Amino acid sequence: MLIPYAALLLASATLCHALGEQRFISFAPPGVSLLSAPILVDEGDFKGVQIAAQSLSDDFRKVTGKPAGVQNYTSNVNASMAIIVGSLGQSALVDGMVKEGRVNVTGLEGQWESFVTAIVQKPVKGVDKALVIVGSDKRGTIFGVYTLSEQIGVSPWYWWADVVPQKRKEIYALPVRTHHGEPSIRYRGIFINDEAPSLTSFVLDKFGPVYNAEFYKHVFELLLRMKANYLWPAMWPSYPEPGNSFFVDDPLNQATADEYGIVVSTSHHEPMQRATNEWLTSGQGAWDWNSNKAKITEFFRVGAERAKGFESYFTMGMRGAGDSGISGSNPLAILEEVIATQRDILKENGEEDVKQVWALYKEVQAYYEQGLEVPDDVTLLFADDNFGTIRRLPTEAENERSGGIGVYYHLEFVGSPRSYKWMNTNSLGKVWQQLNTAWLRGADQIWVINVADIKPMELPLSLIMTMAWNGNYVTKDSIPDFLETYASREFGTEYAKPIANLLLGHSHLVGLRRHESIEAETFSILNYNEADRVLGEWKNLSDTASALYSKIPDSSKPAFFQLVLHPIKASYTFLDVKVSQAKNSVYARQRRNSANKFAENAIERFNDDFDLTEEYHSLLGGKWNHIMGQAHYGYTSVFHPPSRDMISGLSYVQVRQDTVPALGQMGVGVEGLVGVRPGLFNEGSDLAKPSRDDLAPGFLLPPIDPYGANRYIEVYARGTPKIQWSVKAQYSWIILTPSSGTLTSDRPDQRIEISVNWADVPIDFIGKNALIYVNSTLGDYEEVRLPVNNRNVPGGFNGFVETDGHVSMEAAHFTASTQSPLNSSSPHYEILPYLGTRTNSGGIALYPVTAPSQSPPASPYLDYSVYFFSQKTTVNVTLYFTTTLDTDPVRPLMYAVSFDQDAPANTTRLLAQPATAGDLPSGWTDAARDGVWRRSHTFTSSGAGPHRIRYWALEPGIILEKVLVDLGGVRGGYLGPPESMKI
Ligand SMILES: *[C@@H]1O[C@H](CO)[C@@H](O)[C@H](O)[C@H]1NC(C)=O
Ligand SMILES: *[C@@H]1O[C@H](CO)[C@@H](O)[C@H](O)[C@H]1NC(C)=O
């Protein structure tokens, strides 16, 4: 495991704009001015270094208005200051300087992708002074060059996101020697996948008719600028036929990748450097090893020969046709034969040392767990569950494999249970937790990230590639610092902080649930103000982003739109459509006039969404046309994304018509209930279906007490007349805001907040109902019952207090623990503040990630003190765990919990043992989309009074977010009740 230059970086993490790097450039003295310094390279150096040097020259033009100019060094060069770039052992220019002892490259030789920068006096004949960048190898030099680019202010995304560098009049090289050691992950890059319709339409439009080298050069350059090196090219067998084949679409693709310095591999099911589409168009019959061995072997051979001389990472093994499981009665035997054949081919080709990877994706992981033998020098590539949760990490024995271990991770996906490929819906906290764990557990040979159309994933991909370059740079607590550094790199320091806050807010909200899995009903419009709370948070972000957009300089607006405004505004719009649909549906049942308003809002916002897409597509004269073209409204029961946006199920009320006189023109809505209640005749039944089922409790509010939320009722128009209404409470200590008003066509609904002045409530007013009278001048009359509980916790109690029949606690807010000092190396709990899918405070897990298994009761625990008023003797405790999976075949995720006891009754495995080793556990389909596992335990309680829940995490990797005690009052909602009061 590599821990490069960590200490240096942590100190400067928030100051420097280069992600994961030590700074060696500044824009003010002291230092050596780089203005008009030519870039000197050696004519014998790698072509990729020459390409990077040209990019650097152009980056100087972007920043200073003048290119630096690249020259092959000759003794005729004459410069007072230069930038000298070269690779150890490949650049005679650099080797000469090293030999003469002019540049200190101690520790560099033999390193992987490392580089040194230094200011050197009289480096070579004709040059007085130089900033020298020496790479340990080809990419080490290239990364050094692009680090300089980033530090002078050119973002890796300058082309991809139109990030405009700040103009500089002065650029100085600091008088420091820096040594950027080996990256944390050896091969790190992307999989361009599921690329139709968006990216493919874009490429066809801008680069035409295939994914050619002109397009891929932008990909290669982006990867190198992010210090990545590895690519699975686009390969969808989709429209237009026959789909994409990197190797044959443009014969220059493979060679250009190699020149640039990109290691080409192929997706998990495309072995031997061949695209699936090559097979599909070859007319060679079935992709079936048993029946078509000879032709498939020949197909493999062509791939190996074609790749000769290029830096490649061979994908091994085989899946069935169309990325499905392999067919045949003994798949293990087939796979072992396939891989033996593939290795023979490589051997015959004289390439037995070539890098090889085998993706243990879906069923192949199960075969592996069943004993499939994979040669030791083949990299094992473990995968996530397609939804960002890693399924397997190396054991100690596997960490000894010479081929090493990698991870295939998804930021987008097409498949079950539901595709998500519109925009970035990844929680940075979750991504960080998963990949940081992967690194610390030794999965450091390959990280390949499925990024779909690339562009929407700018932010999470930047985080991941920074982590892959320097695993120590971003910590669980420093995600906001990372975002601020990222934002200042893209937009300058002035707006960095507010932008970082916006991106952090975005990450939190998309972390609740991916957009594609949000239905109109997901967030409750009836309970806990849930839908309005989430929508309100999106609205705040969107309003702030829009306000900032108007302030930032015009030159930065396109980048801001792409990186900040669109992701937030489109998300807000999306949820607004959904919540409007939900309100429309319920309000129409209640025959509210306002139902139509929400129908219209849903349609208006649906159109806003398309306007936003069009705005994106028309940016900068249409540069990004098509890129946001993925339809995202109208999912059905299948996993496929919609073919075209569609919303359904809107309801309309005939607002020119009155409600039958017996029921009255004013309705009363009660928190938590969809009931359509009578108005004029309190005892009458509502003839308008389907309201009869909850007639009796129809006017019963949830209870109110000193430790919980206020309540509300609503009055609403359900007829044509203007309605004057008033409300009055039975007791003066009930406060109704507002208490009277008029329902008009502009304002057909009014919410009335109900609060209580507890100081004035009689001491024994417990479990009794207070009445709220609702009247209209049309004669409507209603009585709403409000259960009031004037209960008080005795002094001396510290902890969470029951309200409304439950106690809800965020796990990070434990009341006591056996916490050892933070950062201690012995097992202890740490809060992951930015990962909460159900909380604002994140989750809590056992650290370090390599801690041994724990055994209760002696091992570290967390206590949650609760106070019950309820006399219930059976209580239900639900634990919400972040969706993680068993990543160790012999150490499943375990926890223990107790109620009022020092020891747990038993210890619990979080996930059911799958029927087949390597399969996903039952319940995963929901957990993948919910972001949490819910686990309920029933305990016996002695009734009212203080109690204690004790929790033990018995393995690292199990993350507790929320503890919910149900005393009979928990009502429906996605997030569960908000946190109860802690005293
Ligand atoms: C430097 O030399 C190489 C090899 O001859 C050549 O390909 C390259 O174009 C030269 N670069 C410049 C800037 O002249
Ligand atoms: C070269 O750099 C290394 C690492 O910073 C340092 O330990 C060593 O003293 C330097 N050597 C010289 C000759 O300056």
PDB file of C-alpha atoms in Angstrom, residues 593-691:
ATOM      1  CA  ASN A 593     -59.889  23.583  -6.659  1.00  0.00           C
ATOM      2  CA  SER A 594     -56.130  23.719  -6.224  1.00  0.00           C
ATOM      3  CA  ALA A 595     -55.730  20.229  -7.667  1.00  0.00           C
ATOM      4  CA  ASN A 596     -55.722  21.854 -11.080  1.00  0.00           C
ATOM      5  CA  LYS A 597     -53.025  24.289 -10.058  1.00  0.00           C
ATOM      6  CA  PHE A 598     -50.741  21.361  -9.254  1.00  0.00           C
ATOM      7  CA  ALA A 599     -51.617  19.627 -12.508  1.00  0.00           C
ATOM      8  CA  GLU A 600     -50.669  22.800 -14.313  1.00  0.00           C
ATOM      9  CA  ASN A 601     -47.534  23.212 -12.249  1.00  0.00           C
ATOM     10  CA  ALA A 602     -46.514  19.652 -13.069  1.00  0.00           C
ATOM     11  CA  ILE A 603     -46.885  20.365 -16.776  1.00  0.00           C
ATOM     12  CA  GLU A 604     -45.200  23.739 -16.520  1.00  0.00           C
ATOM     13  CA  ARG A 605     -42.242  22.295 -14.650  1.00  0.00           C
ATOM     14  CA  PHE A 606     -42.128  19.365 -17.058  1.00  0.00           C
ATOM     15  CA  ASN A 607     -41.688  21.961 -19.769  1.00  0.00           C
ATOM     16  CA  ASP A 608     -39.149  23.871 -17.684  1.00  0.00           C
ATOM     17  CA  ASP A 609     -37.141  20.697 -17.591  1.00  0.00           C
ATOM     18  CA  PHE A 610     -37.036  20.498 -21.349  1.00  0.00           C
ATOM     19  CA  ASP A 611     -36.231  24.202 -21.543  1.00  0.00           C
ATOM     20  CA  LEU A 612     -33.256  23.538 -19.293  1.00  0.00           C
ATOM     21  CA  THR A 613     -32.098  20.732 -21.548  1.00  0.00           C
ATOM     22  CA  GLU A 614     -32.421  23.003 -24.550  1.00  0.00           C
ATOM     23  CA  GLU A 615     -30.565  25.747 -22.760  1.00  0.00           C
ATOM     24  CA  TYR A 616     -27.760  23.282 -22.096  1.00  0.00           C
ATOM     25  CA  HIS A 617     -27.767  22.169 -25.694  1.00  0.00           C
ATOM     26  CA  SER A 618     -27.637  25.709 -27.018  1.00  0.00           C
ATOM     27  CA  LEU A 619     -24.731  26.813 -24.804  1.00  0.00           C
ATOM     28  CA  LEU A 620     -21.780  28.240 -26.704  1.00  0.00           C
ATOM     29  CA  GLY A 621     -23.440  27.939 -30.068  1.00  0.00           C
ATOM     30  CA  GLY A 622     -24.609  24.383 -29.481  1.00  0.00           C
ATOM     31  CA  LYS A 623     -21.292  22.885 -28.450  1.00  0.00           C
ATOM     32  CA  TRP A 624     -22.978  20.328 -26.204  1.00  0.00           C
ATOM     33  CA  ASN A 625     -25.994  19.591 -28.322  1.00  0.00           C
ATOM     34  CA  HIS A 626     -27.564  16.187 -27.421  1.00  0.00           C
ATOM     35  CA  ILE A 627     -25.421  15.592 -24.344  1.00  0.00           C
ATOM     36  CA  MET A 628     -28.329  15.918 -21.894  1.00  0.00           C
ATOM     37  CA  GLY A 629     -30.767  14.216 -24.214  1.00  0.00           C
ATOM     38  CA  GLN A 630     -31.502  11.203 -22.048  1.00  0.00           C
ATOM     39  CA  ALA A 631     -35.258  11.025 -21.388  1.00  0.00           C
ATOM     40  CA  HIS A 632     -35.946  10.720 -17.676  1.00  0.00           C
ATOM     41  CA  TYR A 633     -39.681  11.041 -17.090  1.00  0.00           C
ATOM     42  CA  GLY A 634     -41.949   8.079 -17.554  1.00  0.00           C
ATOM     43  CA  TYR A 635     -40.307   4.974 -16.157  1.00  0.00           C
ATOM     44  CA  THR A 636     -42.529   1.893 -16.184  1.00  0.00           C
ATOM     45  CA  SER A 637     -42.177  -1.445 -14.472  1.00  0.00           C
ATOM     46  CA  VAL A 638     -39.161  -2.364 -16.586  1.00  0.00           C
ATOM     47  CA  PHE A 639     -35.671  -1.105 -15.893  1.00  0.00           C
ATOM     48  CA  HIS A 640     -35.279   0.639 -19.243  1.00  0.00           C
ATOM     49  CA  PRO A 641     -35.098   4.382 -19.265  1.00  0.00           C
ATOM     50  CA  PRO A 642     -38.000   6.080 -21.008  1.00  0.00           C
ATOM     51  CA  SER A 643     -37.714   6.475 -24.760  1.00  0.00           C
ATOM     52  CA  ARG A 644     -39.247   9.926 -24.540  1.00  0.00           C
ATOM     53  CA  ASP A 645     -40.323  12.068 -21.632  1.00  0.00           C
ATOM     54  CA  MET A 646     -43.875  11.488 -20.522  1.00  0.00           C
ATOM     55  CA  ILE A 647     -45.846  12.171 -17.372  1.00  0.00           C
ATOM     56  CA  SER A 648     -49.090  10.436 -16.665  1.00  0.00           C
ATOM     57  CA  GLY A 649     -51.991  10.333 -14.296  1.00  0.00           C
ATOM     58  CA  LEU A 650     -52.774  14.001 -13.843  1.00  0.00           C
ATOM     59  CA  SER A 651     -56.240  14.677 -12.464  1.00  0.00           C
ATOM     60  CA  TYR A 652     -58.541  17.571 -13.169  1.00  0.00           C
ATOM     61  CA  VAL A 653     -61.412  18.901 -11.102  1.00  0.00           C
ATOM     62  CA  GLN A 654     -64.295  20.747 -12.713  1.00  0.00           C
ATOM     63  CA  VAL A 655     -63.796  24.028 -10.934  1.00  0.00           C
ATOM     64  CA  ARG A 656     -66.771  25.710 -12.607  1.00  0.00           C
ATOM     65  CA  GLN A 657     -69.009  23.267 -10.786  1.00  0.00           C
ATOM     66  CA  ASP A 658     -69.943  23.284  -7.107  1.00  0.00           C
ATOM     67  CA  THR A 659     -69.739  20.368  -4.724  1.00  0.00           C
ATOM     68  CA  VAL A 660     -73.113  18.926  -3.736  1.00  0.00           C
ATOM     69  CA  PRO A 661     -74.651  21.342  -1.262  1.00  0.00           C
ATOM     70  CA  ALA A 662     -74.885  18.718   1.466  1.00  0.00           C
ATOM     71  CA  LEU A 663     -71.124  18.591   1.660  1.00  0.00           C
ATOM     72  CA  GLY A 664     -70.400  22.285   1.339  1.00  0.00           C
ATOM     73  CA  GLN A 665     -67.927  24.304  -0.669  1.00  0.00           C
ATOM     74  CA  MET A 666     -65.163  24.339   1.906  1.00  0.00           C
ATOM     75  CA  GLY A 667     -63.170  21.279   2.819  1.00  0.00           C
ATOM     76  CA  VAL A 668     -60.893  20.654   5.746  1.00  0.00           C
ATOM     77  CA  GLY A 669     -57.643  18.811   5.284  1.00  0.00           C
ATOM     78  CA  VAL A 670     -56.012  17.177   8.269  1.00  0.00           C
ATOM     79  CA  GLU A 671     -52.304  16.474   8.552  1.00  0.00           C
ATOM     80  CA  GLY A 672     -51.585  12.863   7.744  1.00  0.00           C
ATOM     81  CA  LEU A 673     -54.955  12.111   6.153  1.00  0.00           C
ATOM     82  CA  VAL A 674     -56.207  12.035   2.596  1.00  0.00           C
ATOM     83  CA  GLY A 675     -59.787  11.931   3.850  1.00  0.00           C
ATOM     84  CA  VAL A 676     -62.402  13.973   2.045  1.00  0.00           C
ATOM     85  CA  ARG A 677     -64.384  15.360   4.887  1.00  0.00           C
ATOM     86  CA  PRO A 678     -67.908  16.708   5.024  1.00  0.00           C
ATOM     87  CA  GLY A 679     -68.357  20.325   5.835  1.00  0.00           C
ATOM     88  CA  LEU A 680     -71.929  21.360   6.444  1.00  0.00           C
ATOM     89  CA  PHE A 681     -72.972  18.207   8.196  1.00  0.00           C
ATOM     90  CA  ASN A 682     -70.408  16.969  10.567  1.00  0.00           C
ATOM     91  CA  GLU A 683     -72.181  13.698  11.154  1.00  0.00           C
ATOM     92  CA  GLY A 684     -73.000  13.104   7.528  1.00  0.00           C
ATOM     93  CA  SER A 685     -70.952  10.819   5.366  1.00  0.00           C
ATOM     94  CA  ASP A 686     -69.129  11.917   2.317  1.00  0.00           C
ATOM     95  CA  LEU A 687     -70.884  10.538  -0.686  1.00  0.00           C
ATOM     96  CA  ALA A 688     -67.946  11.358  -2.903  1.00  0.00           C
ATOM     97  CA  LYS A 689     -65.840   8.252  -3.061  1.00  0.00           C
ATOM     98  CA  PRO A 690     -63.389   7.009  -1.956  1.00  0.00           C
ATOM     99  CA  SER A 691     -63.410   8.642   1.412  1.00  0.00           C
TER     100      SER A 691
END
